[in-house]
Amino acid sequence: MGLLKVGVPQPWEKSKKNLTYVRQAGVRQFLSQYKKVKDLQGDELLWGDEIEYGIFHVDKDQKEIRLSLRAKEIMELLKEKEESHQHHVEGCNWVPEYGAWMIEATPRRPYSGYAIDLLRVERNMRLRRRRLLTALKEDEIAPTVATFPLLGALGDDGTVPSTNVGGPRTMSEYIGDDIINPHPRFGTLTENIRSRRGEKVNIRVPLFRDVNTPEYKDYPPAKGVDGCCGSDSLQVWKYGMGDLSMEKYGRNYVIVGCSDSSKDDMFNDKDGLVTLKKWLVDVQREGCRGLYYRSAPNVIVPDADWPRNGDVVVGSEIPDIPGWIRLQNGYYLPIASEDGKVTFLKQVSTSVHSSNTEKRTLGSTTPMFRPRVETVGTVEVGNGVALASLLEEKLTLGPPAISENGSMRLSSSVGAESKKENVRPAIHMDAMAFGMGCCCLQITFQAKDMDESRFMYDQLAVVAPIMMALTASTPILRGRIADTDCRWGVISESVDDRTPAERGRSSEIHEQEELAGKGKRRIYKSRYDCISTYIYQGIHQNGDVMENRVLNMYNDIPVPIDEESYQLLRESGVDPALSQHIAHLFIRDPLVIFDGAVEELDDETQTEHFESIQSTNWQSVRWKPPPPRNDPNDPHIGWRTEFRSMELQLTDFENAAFTVFIVLLTRTILTFDLNLYIPISRVDANMQRAHSRNAAAKGKFFFRRHMAPLEEGDDGYGVKYTSMFARVASLAEMSSAIPPSSSDEIDDNGVSEQRRKAPVAPGSDEENSYEEMTMKEIMTGKSDYFPGLIPLVRAYLDYINCDDVAHKKITKYLDFIEQRATGALITPATWMRKFVRSHPAYKGDSVVSHEIAYDLMVACKEIGEGVRHEKELLGDFYIDPISTSGAYDVKLEGRKVKNDDLFQLLRRYTHRQSFSCKSKSSCDGSKNTSSHEGM
């Protein structure tokens, strides 16, 4: 879990005087390392996975289960055994995690970029489970579950050994400080998050409504399926946005939304006005076709792909610099000329889209690919046509209106239909442990160079919510059934250290000079959330000039940055997209500062201050620069991308299947030059939707229609664009379905012509490049224009001529994932909820009792160890049983054994004839024969 360092952490009040220095030094350290490694090329694919385990104490007689706080002891034992088995090629690496009951494990040796290594994944996961079992006591279990279902529900009796609720670190009403890992970083993180925030964290998750749930007693009867507003649409929990409902309804309620609302994906923090503005580029000067980007006000960037007349850009005005807007891609544009006589930008409605012919060749629309004549889309520029209602209309989301019956309506000045949202009973939690006590599955990839790592960062960010929904496994929190399926929002709220002002509580703005942004800069997300900006800039050679391709259309949400850091990064030669990313990270304060490790660090050779910020920005994807190599013996580590959203599965087969799929998907995207980009606002919407109950089977997610360049044709009515995949679907020859390649399509960096056009594919207006799809459609395909991710991966395996052994195993993984995606198999979250609701002791009240939790966790253990098969979960995919046998190599010992031990061993075999006669006669006969033969 991030940067672990041995030392004495500073208390929050002491560390505050060092916050500014650490932030500034962190940027300097990044720049120093960046300059050394930015040109690294040619690294091979190396990768690995991380699995986190929780250890539970079981009382078989009482049918009770508690946390076992022996993680440190168990980890030390496992590490000691690992050291004595270094001779073995396959091994495990054990590291501490946040909870005193948690351990993280990774393969000791990274996986390579060869297909055969995909077979190592499940073997190594099974080895980790087997070795962990050897360190457990008879009354301990370690099922691979996302969270302990009774965490915070048992008071002082929730752990072994027992711990008291509360303490100076958490000040929790539900859990005690002693359940936190004793490493000083974890307790300090907990306390400092609370201290910086100015209050305890406030986690509220919608409570599942069952027939006897007491909190719903006064609610009207549910209509049909208990979805949002009594309909079958999915209920959306908008985590991280609950301040208003807290103030109005208290901690036991939360406001939820509907997945069919046009506003469920809008950026709405439930308070004040959040204004995103669209600007029409319209330079009314003869001969001018558009505007150059500026890296800073008045600093022209001539080598960037600049916006033309007719483009619509998204940005915000700069309060301190009138007449300028800052775009969400990190660049700046002037609103007018310096003398104010020539207007460059005009503010327009959010329904207006680009109309210039040059950009009309970008992207895609519907399968028919014709402009929608009913929209307000076409804007004449440069000819004096009045813009009328299009001008000055802003995307403004005001505070929600609360009706007399307690429902909430989203209002918008753009005139969209208001949607009712419900006030629901909530499961309340108040400490970091409820989030960071969750276990998950993560994967880290080494890319060939910085460019590839950034490209994969963007692509995987789009996939992150989809894979989280598909792996959902967190339906129980604090002893209650939740109306959500995933852990992500719980963790997000558990580490939300934003001050009231940073969360948008305008009535509570108090400047704190030591904090980043003085503690009052508006920050729209927790430290743990989806990414806020794409970072890839496709590059291509144009003569002797490198042209940066920065696309504003996808970065469509506010991205607060530290302006000083941004300017320093730009002045040091870092491109705008990456500068924005780093400057966005550094709007946060470091949470743990160690004595003797502040100004004492060398910014030219160390990156500890950078990592203290980087490692506590827990985003859905993490971009990781190479660490310093200050010694020739230090290992070479390249540019990496970490995929962080997936939920932990019950079996190693499932965890391996999803791990292998993500690895193959990255290779497929790179090899086939695929493009998954959608606006970040849609990614955020998908992450909210992914939490919904049974989202994998019933939900819809925004996804890109066309992942490959489109082909132009004529159907007799004018130009029509079709997917290149349509020719495959219509049984055309495979060779003709894929455009022929030639050597001049690949530049010196190995970037194809298709990639140089990324992240847009030729086709039509980009604003229609995505649509809502079901999980089945995303994974298996839709119509003739979207082949689906799984068929693409299968095609990739054929393309690389994957060997038969690996192909057979991978096919099983893909078949399993396909069945999960189509609903033939259910998610662990759905299975757990059904298990609880069908348990004989369940009372229909959404309460998970000790007995139910015990039976559930034992069942999860048995499923993971292959001694119990659940058809709904695994179908015809059976798990080979796992035991401690074979966990370690057995040495042929030569040491002398004690007599007592020898006798005990021999007693096992004294029933054998060689040691005992079955009858006296046989014994006598044996003696006589022996005697006779001896004569």
Coordinates of N, CA and C in Angstrom, one line a residue, residues 101-177:
W101 N -5.1 -7.4 10.2 CA -5.6 -8.7 9.8 C -5.3 -9.0 8.4
M102 N -4.6 -8.1 7.7 CA -4.4 -8.2 6.2 C -3.0 -8.4 5.8
I103 N -2.8 -9.1 4.7 CA -1.5 -9.3 4.1 C -1.7 -9.2 2.6
E104 N -0.7 -8.6 1.9 CA -0.7 -8.5 0.5 C 0.4 -9.5 -0.1
A105 N 0.1 -10.1 -1.2 CA 1.1 -11.0 -1.8 C 1.1 -10.8 -3.3
T106 N 2.4 -10.9 -3.8 CA 2.6 -10.8 -5.3 C 3.5 -11.9 -5.7
P107 N 3.6 -12.2 -7.0 CA 4.7 -13.2 -7.4 C 6.1 -12.6 -7.1
R108 N 6.9 -13.5 -6.7 CA 8.3 -13.0 -6.4 C 9.0 -12.6 -7.7
R109 N 8.7 -13.3 -8.7 CA 9.4 -13.0 -10.0 C 8.3 -12.5 -11.0
P110 N 8.5 -11.3 -11.7 CA 7.5 -10.8 -12.6 C 7.2 -11.7 -13.7
Y111 N 6.0 -11.6 -14.3 CA 5.6 -12.4 -15.5 C 6.2 -11.7 -16.7
S112 N 6.6 -12.5 -17.7 CA 7.2 -11.9 -18.9 C 6.1 -11.7 -20.0
G113 N 6.5 -11.2 -21.1 CA 5.6 -10.9 -22.2 C 5.4 -12.1 -23.1
Y114 N 5.6 -13.3 -22.6 CA 5.4 -14.5 -23.5 C 4.1 -15.2 -23.0
A115 N 3.4 -15.8 -24.0 CA 2.1 -16.4 -23.7 C 2.2 -17.5 -22.7
I116 N 3.3 -18.2 -22.6 CA 3.4 -19.3 -21.7 C 3.4 -18.8 -20.3
D117 N 3.8 -17.6 -20.0 CA 3.8 -17.0 -18.7 C 2.4 -16.7 -18.2
L118 N 1.4 -16.7 -19.1 CA 0.0 -16.5 -18.7 C -0.4 -17.7 -17.9
L119 N 0.2 -18.9 -18.1 CA -0.1 -20.1 -17.3 C 0.4 -20.0 -15.9
R120 N 1.4 -19.2 -15.7 CA 2.0 -19.0 -14.3 C 1.0 -18.4 -13.4
V121 N 0.1 -17.5 -13.9 CA -0.7 -16.7 -13.0 C -1.5 -17.5 -12.0
E122 N -2.3 -18.4 -12.5 CA -3.1 -19.2 -11.6 C -2.3 -20.1 -10.7
R123 N -1.2 -20.6 -11.3 CA -0.3 -21.5 -10.5 C 0.2 -20.7 -9.3
N124 N 0.7 -19.5 -9.6 CA 1.3 -18.7 -8.5 C 0.2 -18.2 -7.5
M125 N -1.0 -17.9 -7.9 CA -2.0 -17.5 -7.0 C -2.4 -18.7 -6.1
R126 N -2.4 -19.9 -6.7 CA -2.7 -21.1 -5.9 C -1.6 -21.4 -4.9
L127 N -0.3 -21.1 -5.3 CA 0.8 -21.2 -4.5 C 0.7 -20.3 -3.3
R128 N 0.3 -19.0 -3.5 CA 0.2 -18.1 -2.5 C -0.9 -18.5 -1.5
R129 N -2.0 -19.0 -2.0 CA -3.1 -19.5 -1.1 C -2.6 -20.7 -0.2
R130 N -1.9 -21.6 -0.9 CA -1.4 -22.8 -0.2 C -0.4 -22.4 0.9
R131 N 0.5 -21.5 0.6 CA 1.5 -21.1 1.6 C 0.9 -20.3 2.7
L132 N -0.1 -19.5 2.4 CA -0.8 -18.8 3.5 C -1.5 -19.8 4.4
L133 N -2.0 -20.8 3.9 CA -2.7 -21.8 4.7 C -1.8 -22.5 5.7
T134 N -0.5 -22.7 5.3 CA 0.5 -23.3 6.2 C 0.7 -22.5 7.4
A135 N 0.5 -21.2 7.3 CA 0.8 -20.3 8.5 C -0.4 -20.0 9.3
L136 N -1.6 -20.5 9.0 CA -2.8 -20.3 9.7 C -2.9 -21.3 10.8
K137 N -3.6 -20.9 11.9 CA -3.9 -21.8 13.0 C -5.2 -22.6 12.6
E138 N -5.5 -23.6 13.3 CA -6.7 -24.4 13.0 C -8.0 -23.6 13.0
D139 N -8.0 -22.6 13.9 CA -9.2 -21.8 14.0 C -9.1 -20.5 13.2
E140 N -8.3 -20.5 12.1 CA -8.2 -19.3 11.3 C -8.5 -19.7 9.8
I141 N -9.1 -18.8 9.1 CA -9.3 -18.9 7.6 C -8.9 -17.7 6.9
A142 N -8.7 -17.8 5.6 CA -8.3 -16.6 4.8 C -9.0 -16.7 3.4
P143 N -10.3 -16.6 3.4 CA -11.0 -16.6 2.1 C -10.6 -15.3 1.3
T144 N -10.6 -15.4 0.0 CA -10.3 -14.2 -0.8 C -11.6 -13.4 -1.0
V145 N -12.0 -12.6 0.0 CA -13.2 -11.8 -0.1 C -12.8 -10.3 0.0
A146 N -13.6 -9.5 -0.5 CA -13.3 -8.0 -0.6 C -13.3 -7.4 0.8
T147 N -14.2 -7.8 1.7 CA -14.2 -7.2 3.0 C -14.8 -8.1 4.0
F148 N -14.4 -7.9 5.3 CA -15.0 -8.7 6.4 C -16.4 -8.2 6.7
P149 N -17.4 -9.0 6.6 CA -18.8 -8.5 6.6 C -19.2 -7.9 7.9
L150 N -18.6 -8.2 9.0 CA -19.0 -7.7 10.3 C -18.1 -6.6 10.8
L151 N -17.2 -6.1 9.9 CA -16.3 -5.0 10.4 C -17.1 -3.8 10.9
G152 N -16.9 -3.5 12.2 CA -17.5 -2.3 12.8 C -18.9 -2.7 13.4
A153 N -19.3 -4.0 13.3 CA -20.6 -4.3 13.8 C -20.6 -5.1 15.1
L154 N -19.4 -5.4 15.6 CA -19.3 -6.2 16.8 C -18.8 -5.5 18.0
G155 N -18.6 -4.2 18.0 CA -18.1 -3.5 19.1 C -16.7 -4.0 19.6
D156 N -16.6 -4.1 20.9 CA -15.3 -4.6 21.5 C -15.0 -6.0 21.2
D157 N -15.9 -6.8 20.7 CA -15.8 -8.2 20.6 C -15.6 -8.6 19.1
G158 N -15.0 -7.7 18.3 CA -14.9 -8.0 16.9 C -13.5 -8.5 16.5
T159 N -12.6 -8.7 17.4 CA -11.2 -9.1 17.0 C -10.7 -10.1 18.0
V160 N -9.7 -10.9 17.5 CA -8.9 -11.8 18.4 C -7.4 -11.4 18.2
P161 N -6.8 -10.9 19.3 CA -7.3 -10.6 20.6 C -8.3 -9.5 20.5
S162 N -9.1 -9.3 21.6 CA -10.1 -8.3 21.6 C -9.5 -6.9 21.7
T163 N -10.2 -5.9 21.1 CA -9.7 -4.5 21.1 C -10.9 -3.6 21.5
N164 N -10.5 -2.5 22.1 CA -11.6 -1.6 22.4 C -11.9 -0.6 21.3
V165 N -13.2 -0.3 21.2 CA -13.6 0.6 20.1 C -13.1 2.0 20.4
G166 N -12.7 2.7 19.4 CA -12.3 4.1 19.5 C -10.8 4.2 19.6
G167 N -10.3 5.4 20.0 CA -8.9 5.7 20.1 C -8.5 7.0 19.4
P168 N -7.4 7.5 19.7 CA -7.0 8.9 19.2 C -6.8 8.9 17.7
R169 N -6.5 7.8 17.1 CA -6.2 7.7 15.7 C -7.6 7.9 14.9
T170 N -8.5 7.0 15.2 CA -9.7 7.0 14.4 C -10.9 7.8 15.0
M171 N -10.9 7.8 16.4 CA -12.0 8.4 17.1 C -13.3 7.8 16.6
S172 N -13.3 6.5 16.3 CA -14.4 5.8 15.7 C -15.4 5.4 16.7
E173 N -16.7 5.3 16.3 CA -17.7 4.7 17.1 C -17.9 3.2 16.9
Y174 N -17.2 2.7 15.9 CA -17.4 1.3 15.5 C -16.2 0.4 15.6
I175 N -15.0 0.9 15.3 CA -13.8 0.1 15.4 C -12.7 0.8 16.2
G176 N -11.7 0.0 16.6 CA -10.7 0.5 17.5 C -9.4 0.7 16.7
D177 N -8.5 1.6 17.3 CA -7.2 1.9 16.6 C -6.3 0.6 16.5

